[in-house]
């Protein structure tokens, strides 16, 4: 996945989405049951998969015009929304033991994390200054 995604903030957000999904699923396993853990995992993975599709489309963008950038962003968002709807439908259609609270809760949390990409720095000079102060 990493080689297809060249936009650093999106790559970082995808890693956070994966981490949150795994942590919630592992935490629910002993606290509730396997169905809840699996439901949380599926909810997080739907968001992660659609966010990865978005990131791949944005990473392939080569244009330098505002028009091209907006078109790419809209195309990527459309693919993300359509993929999310299809994946949500598939889970609700075929998974009978779904814990809706775990599923929707993890899905919403990972969707919110995706919106945090705006706050991740893509500036290499800022990153190198940060590393020096560590």
PDB file of C-alpha atoms in Angstrom:
ATOM      1  CA  UNK A   1       0.000   0.000   0.000  1.00  0.00           C
ATOM      2  CA  UNK A   2       2.744   2.460   0.898  1.00  0.00           C
ATOM      3  CA  UNK A   3       4.380   2.504  -2.544  1.00  0.00           C
ATOM      4  CA  UNK A   4       1.078   3.417  -4.230  1.00  0.00           C
ATOM      5  CA  UNK A   5       0.455   6.287  -1.820  1.00  0.00           C
ATOM      6  CA  UNK A   6       2.859   9.181  -2.133  1.00  0.00           C
ATOM      7  CA  UNK A   7       0.951  11.800  -0.151  1.00  0.00           C
ATOM      8  CA  UNK A   8       2.524  11.640   3.305  1.00  0.00           C
ATOM      9  CA  UNK A   9      -0.446  12.976   5.342  1.00  0.00           C
ATOM     10  CA  UNK A  10      -2.771  10.389   3.798  1.00  0.00           C
ATOM     11  CA  UNK A  11      -0.295   7.592   4.465  1.00  0.00           C
ATOM     12  CA  UNK A  12      -0.001   8.642   8.121  1.00  0.00           C
ATOM     13  CA  UNK A  13      -3.790   8.811   8.467  1.00  0.00           C
ATOM     14  CA  UNK A  14      -4.159   5.323   6.963  1.00  0.00           C
ATOM     15  CA  UNK A  15      -1.694   3.986   9.512  1.00  0.00           C
ATOM     16  CA  UNK A  16      -3.664   5.636  12.328  1.00  0.00           C
ATOM     17  CA  UNK A  17      -6.918   4.192  10.991  1.00  0.00           C
ATOM     18  CA  UNK A  18      -5.392   0.715  10.937  1.00  0.00           C
ATOM     19  CA  UNK A  19      -3.959   1.105  14.434  1.00  0.00           C
ATOM     20  CA  UNK A  20      -7.257   2.337  15.886  1.00  0.00           C
ATOM     21  CA  UNK A  21      -9.173  -0.476  14.182  1.00  0.00           C
ATOM     22  CA  UNK A  22      -6.846  -3.155  15.535  1.00  0.00           C
ATOM     23  CA  UNK A  23      -6.710  -1.686  19.055  1.00  0.00           C
ATOM     24  CA  UNK A  24     -10.508  -1.448  19.338  1.00  0.00           C
ATOM     25  CA  UNK A  25     -11.011  -4.967  17.962  1.00  0.00           C
ATOM     26  CA  UNK A  26      -8.422  -6.431  20.339  1.00  0.00           C
ATOM     27  CA  UNK A  27      -9.890  -4.505  23.287  1.00  0.00           C
ATOM     28  CA  UNK A  28     -13.411  -5.739  22.559  1.00  0.00           C
ATOM     29  CA  UNK A  29     -12.388  -9.373  22.282  1.00  0.00           C
ATOM     30  CA  UNK A  30     -11.935 -10.015  26.028  1.00  0.00           C
ATOM     31  CA  UNK A  31     -14.368  -7.295  27.145  1.00  0.00           C
ATOM     32  CA  UNK A  32     -17.398  -8.292  25.091  1.00  0.00           C
ATOM     33  CA  UNK A  33     -17.083 -11.162  22.600  1.00  0.00           C
ATOM     34  CA  UNK A  34     -15.661 -12.276  19.262  1.00  0.00           C
ATOM     35  CA  UNK A  35     -18.681 -10.964  17.289  1.00  0.00           C
ATOM     36  CA  UNK A  36     -18.202  -7.464  18.692  1.00  0.00           C
ATOM     37  CA  UNK A  37     -14.466  -7.525  17.969  1.00  0.00           C
ATOM     38  CA  UNK A  38     -15.105  -8.706  14.417  1.00  0.00           C
ATOM     39  CA  UNK A  39     -17.830  -6.081  13.968  1.00  0.00           C
ATOM     40  CA  UNK A  40     -15.454  -3.329  15.093  1.00  0.00           C
ATOM     41  CA  UNK A  41     -12.745  -4.663  12.789  1.00  0.00           C
ATOM     42  CA  UNK A  42     -15.121  -4.662   9.816  1.00  0.00           C
ATOM     43  CA  UNK A  43     -16.285  -1.115  10.567  1.00  0.00           C
ATOM     44  CA  UNK A  44     -12.732   0.161  10.714  1.00  0.00           C
ATOM     45  CA  UNK A  45     -11.662  -1.737   7.616  1.00  0.00           C
ATOM     46  CA  UNK A  46     -14.486  -0.252   5.538  1.00  0.00           C
ATOM     47  CA  UNK A  47     -13.216   3.208   6.340  1.00  0.00           C
ATOM     48  CA  UNK A  48      -9.603   2.164   5.827  1.00  0.00           C
ATOM     49  CA  UNK A  49     -10.258   0.560   2.428  1.00  0.00           C
ATOM     50  CA  UNK A  50     -12.230   3.532   1.122  1.00  0.00           C
ATOM     51  CA  UNK A  51      -9.606   5.949   2.486  1.00  0.00           C
ATOM     52  CA  UNK A  52      -6.873   3.923   0.775  1.00  0.00           C
ATOM     53  CA  UNK A  53      -8.736   4.165  -2.549  1.00  0.00           C
ATOM     54  CA  UNK A  54      -9.001   7.929  -2.020  1.00  0.00           C
ATOM     55  CA  UNK A  55      -5.281   8.167  -1.222  1.00  0.00           C
ATOM     56  CA  UNK A  56      -4.270   6.146  -4.272  1.00  0.00           C
ATOM     57  CA  UNK A  57      -6.307   8.353  -6.610  1.00  0.00           C
ATOM     58  CA  UNK A  58      -4.929  11.547  -5.044  1.00  0.00           C
ATOM     59  CA  UNK A  59      -1.365  10.174  -5.170  1.00  0.00           C
ATOM     60  CA  UNK A  60      -1.651   9.499  -8.904  1.00  0.00           C
ATOM     61  CA  UNK A  61      -2.594  13.139  -9.603  1.00  0.00           C
ATOM     62  CA  UNK A  62       0.012  14.775 -11.837  1.00  0.00           C
ATOM     63  CA  UNK A  63      -1.727  18.012 -12.866  1.00  0.00           C
ATOM     64  CA  UNK A  64      -0.678  21.411 -11.670  1.00  0.00           C
ATOM     65  CA  UNK A  65      -3.810  23.397 -12.452  1.00  0.00           C
ATOM     66  CA  UNK A  66      -6.474  24.244  -9.916  1.00  0.00           C
ATOM     67  CA  UNK A  67      -9.081  22.728 -12.212  1.00  0.00           C
ATOM     68  CA  UNK A  68      -7.206  19.427 -12.405  1.00  0.00           C
ATOM     69  CA  UNK A  69      -6.667  19.327  -8.651  1.00  0.00           C
ATOM     70  CA  UNK A  70     -10.341  19.931  -7.903  1.00  0.00           C
ATOM     71  CA  UNK A  71     -11.382  17.319 -10.469  1.00  0.00           C
ATOM     72  CA  UNK A  72      -9.038  14.750  -8.911  1.00  0.00           C
ATOM     73  CA  UNK A  73     -10.268  15.532  -5.397  1.00  0.00           C
ATOM     74  CA  UNK A  74     -13.910  15.185  -6.463  1.00  0.00           C
ATOM     75  CA  UNK A  75     -13.205  11.935  -8.317  1.00  0.00           C
ATOM     76  CA  UNK A  76     -11.347  10.528  -5.311  1.00  0.00           C
ATOM     77  CA  UNK A  77     -14.164  11.540  -2.944  1.00  0.00           C
ATOM     78  CA  UNK A  78     -16.794  10.016  -5.236  1.00  0.00           C
ATOM     79  CA  UNK A  79     -14.896   6.712  -5.372  1.00  0.00           C
ATOM     80  CA  UNK A  80     -14.516   6.781  -1.581  1.00  0.00           C
ATOM     81  CA  UNK A  81     -18.242   7.358  -1.014  1.00  0.00           C
ATOM     82  CA  UNK A  82     -19.360   4.724  -3.527  1.00  0.00           C
ATOM     83  CA  UNK A  83     -16.910   2.168  -2.135  1.00  0.00           C
ATOM     84  CA  UNK A  84     -18.032   2.937   1.423  1.00  0.00           C
ATOM     85  CA  UNK A  85     -21.695   2.443   0.514  1.00  0.00           C
ATOM     86  CA  UNK A  86     -20.988  -0.853  -1.246  1.00  0.00           C
ATOM     87  CA  UNK A  87     -18.877  -2.189   1.637  1.00  0.00           C
ATOM     88  CA  UNK A  88     -21.432  -1.112   4.264  1.00  0.00           C
ATOM     89  CA  UNK A  89     -24.178  -2.813   2.276  1.00  0.00           C
ATOM     90  CA  UNK A  90     -22.130  -6.008   1.964  1.00  0.00           C
ATOM     91  CA  UNK A  91     -21.512  -6.201   5.709  1.00  0.00           C
ATOM     92  CA  UNK A  92     -25.137  -5.494   6.627  1.00  0.00           C
ATOM     93  CA  UNK A  93     -26.363  -7.996   4.019  1.00  0.00           C
ATOM     94  CA  UNK A  94     -24.066 -10.915   4.758  1.00  0.00           C
ATOM     95  CA  UNK A  95     -22.960 -10.667   8.405  1.00  0.00           C
ATOM     96  CA  UNK A  96     -25.807 -11.828  10.639  1.00  0.00           C
ATOM     97  CA  UNK A  97     -24.129 -11.487  14.064  1.00  0.00           C
ATOM     98  CA  UNK A  98     -23.155  -7.857  13.621  1.00  0.00           C
ATOM     99  CA  UNK A  99     -22.793  -5.772  16.776  1.00  0.00           C
ATOM    100  CA  UNK A 100     -24.085  -2.469  15.391  1.00  0.00           C
ATOM    101  CA  UNK A 101     -22.607  -0.326  18.174  1.00  0.00           C
ATOM    102  CA  UNK A 102     -19.090  -1.717  17.737  1.00  0.00           C
ATOM    103  CA  UNK A 103     -19.380  -1.648  13.949  1.00  0.00           C
ATOM    104  CA  UNK A 104     -20.756   1.885  13.534  1.00  0.00           C
ATOM    105  CA  UNK A 105     -18.696   3.272  16.428  1.00  0.00           C
ATOM    106  CA  UNK A 106     -15.392   2.099  14.960  1.00  0.00           C
ATOM    107  CA  UNK A 107     -16.465   3.152  11.479  1.00  0.00           C
ATOM    108  CA  UNK A 108     -17.302   6.686  12.652  1.00  0.00           C
ATOM    109  CA  UNK A 109     -14.070   6.990  14.633  1.00  0.00           C
ATOM    110  CA  UNK A 110     -11.943   5.971  11.650  1.00  0.00           C
ATOM    111  CA  UNK A 111     -13.870   8.334   9.346  1.00  0.00           C
ATOM    112  CA  UNK A 112     -13.091  11.176  11.758  1.00  0.00           C
ATOM    113  CA  UNK A 113      -9.423  10.171  11.759  1.00  0.00           C
ATOM    114  CA  UNK A 114      -9.414  10.420   7.934  1.00  0.00           C
ATOM    115  CA  UNK A 115     -10.461  14.057   8.204  1.00  0.00           C
ATOM    116  CA  UNK A 116      -7.384  14.711  10.362  1.00  0.00           C
ATOM    117  CA  UNK A 117      -5.167  14.461   7.249  1.00  0.00           C
ATOM    118  CA  UNK A 118      -5.551  18.223   6.935  1.00  0.00           C
ATOM    119  CA  UNK A 119      -3.593  18.654  10.162  1.00  0.00           C
ATOM    120  CA  UNK A 120      -0.653  16.397   9.238  1.00  0.00           C
ATOM    121  CA  UNK A 121       2.384  18.263   7.965  1.00  0.00           C
ATOM    122  CA  UNK A 122       3.730  17.449   4.528  1.00  0.00           C
ATOM    123  CA  UNK A 123       6.629  19.877   4.925  1.00  0.00           C
ATOM    124  CA  UNK A 124       9.977  18.090   4.967  1.00  0.00           C
ATOM    125  CA  UNK A 125      11.783  20.998   6.686  1.00  0.00           C
ATOM    126  CA  UNK A 126       9.271  20.960   9.530  1.00  0.00           C
ATOM    127  CA  UNK A 127       9.704  17.203   9.908  1.00  0.00           C
ATOM    128  CA  UNK A 128      13.511  17.430  10.017  1.00  0.00           C
ATOM    129  CA  UNK A 129      13.389  20.208  12.643  1.00  0.00           C
ATOM    130  CA  UNK A 130      11.033  18.077  14.711  1.00  0.00           C
ATOM    131  CA  UNK A 131      13.378  15.078  14.533  1.00  0.00           C
ATOM    132  CA  UNK A 132      16.322  17.190  15.686  1.00  0.00           C
ATOM    133  CA  UNK A 133      14.451  18.303  18.812  1.00  0.00           C
ATOM    134  CA  UNK A 134      13.467  14.786  19.834  1.00  0.00           C
TER     135      UNK A 134
END
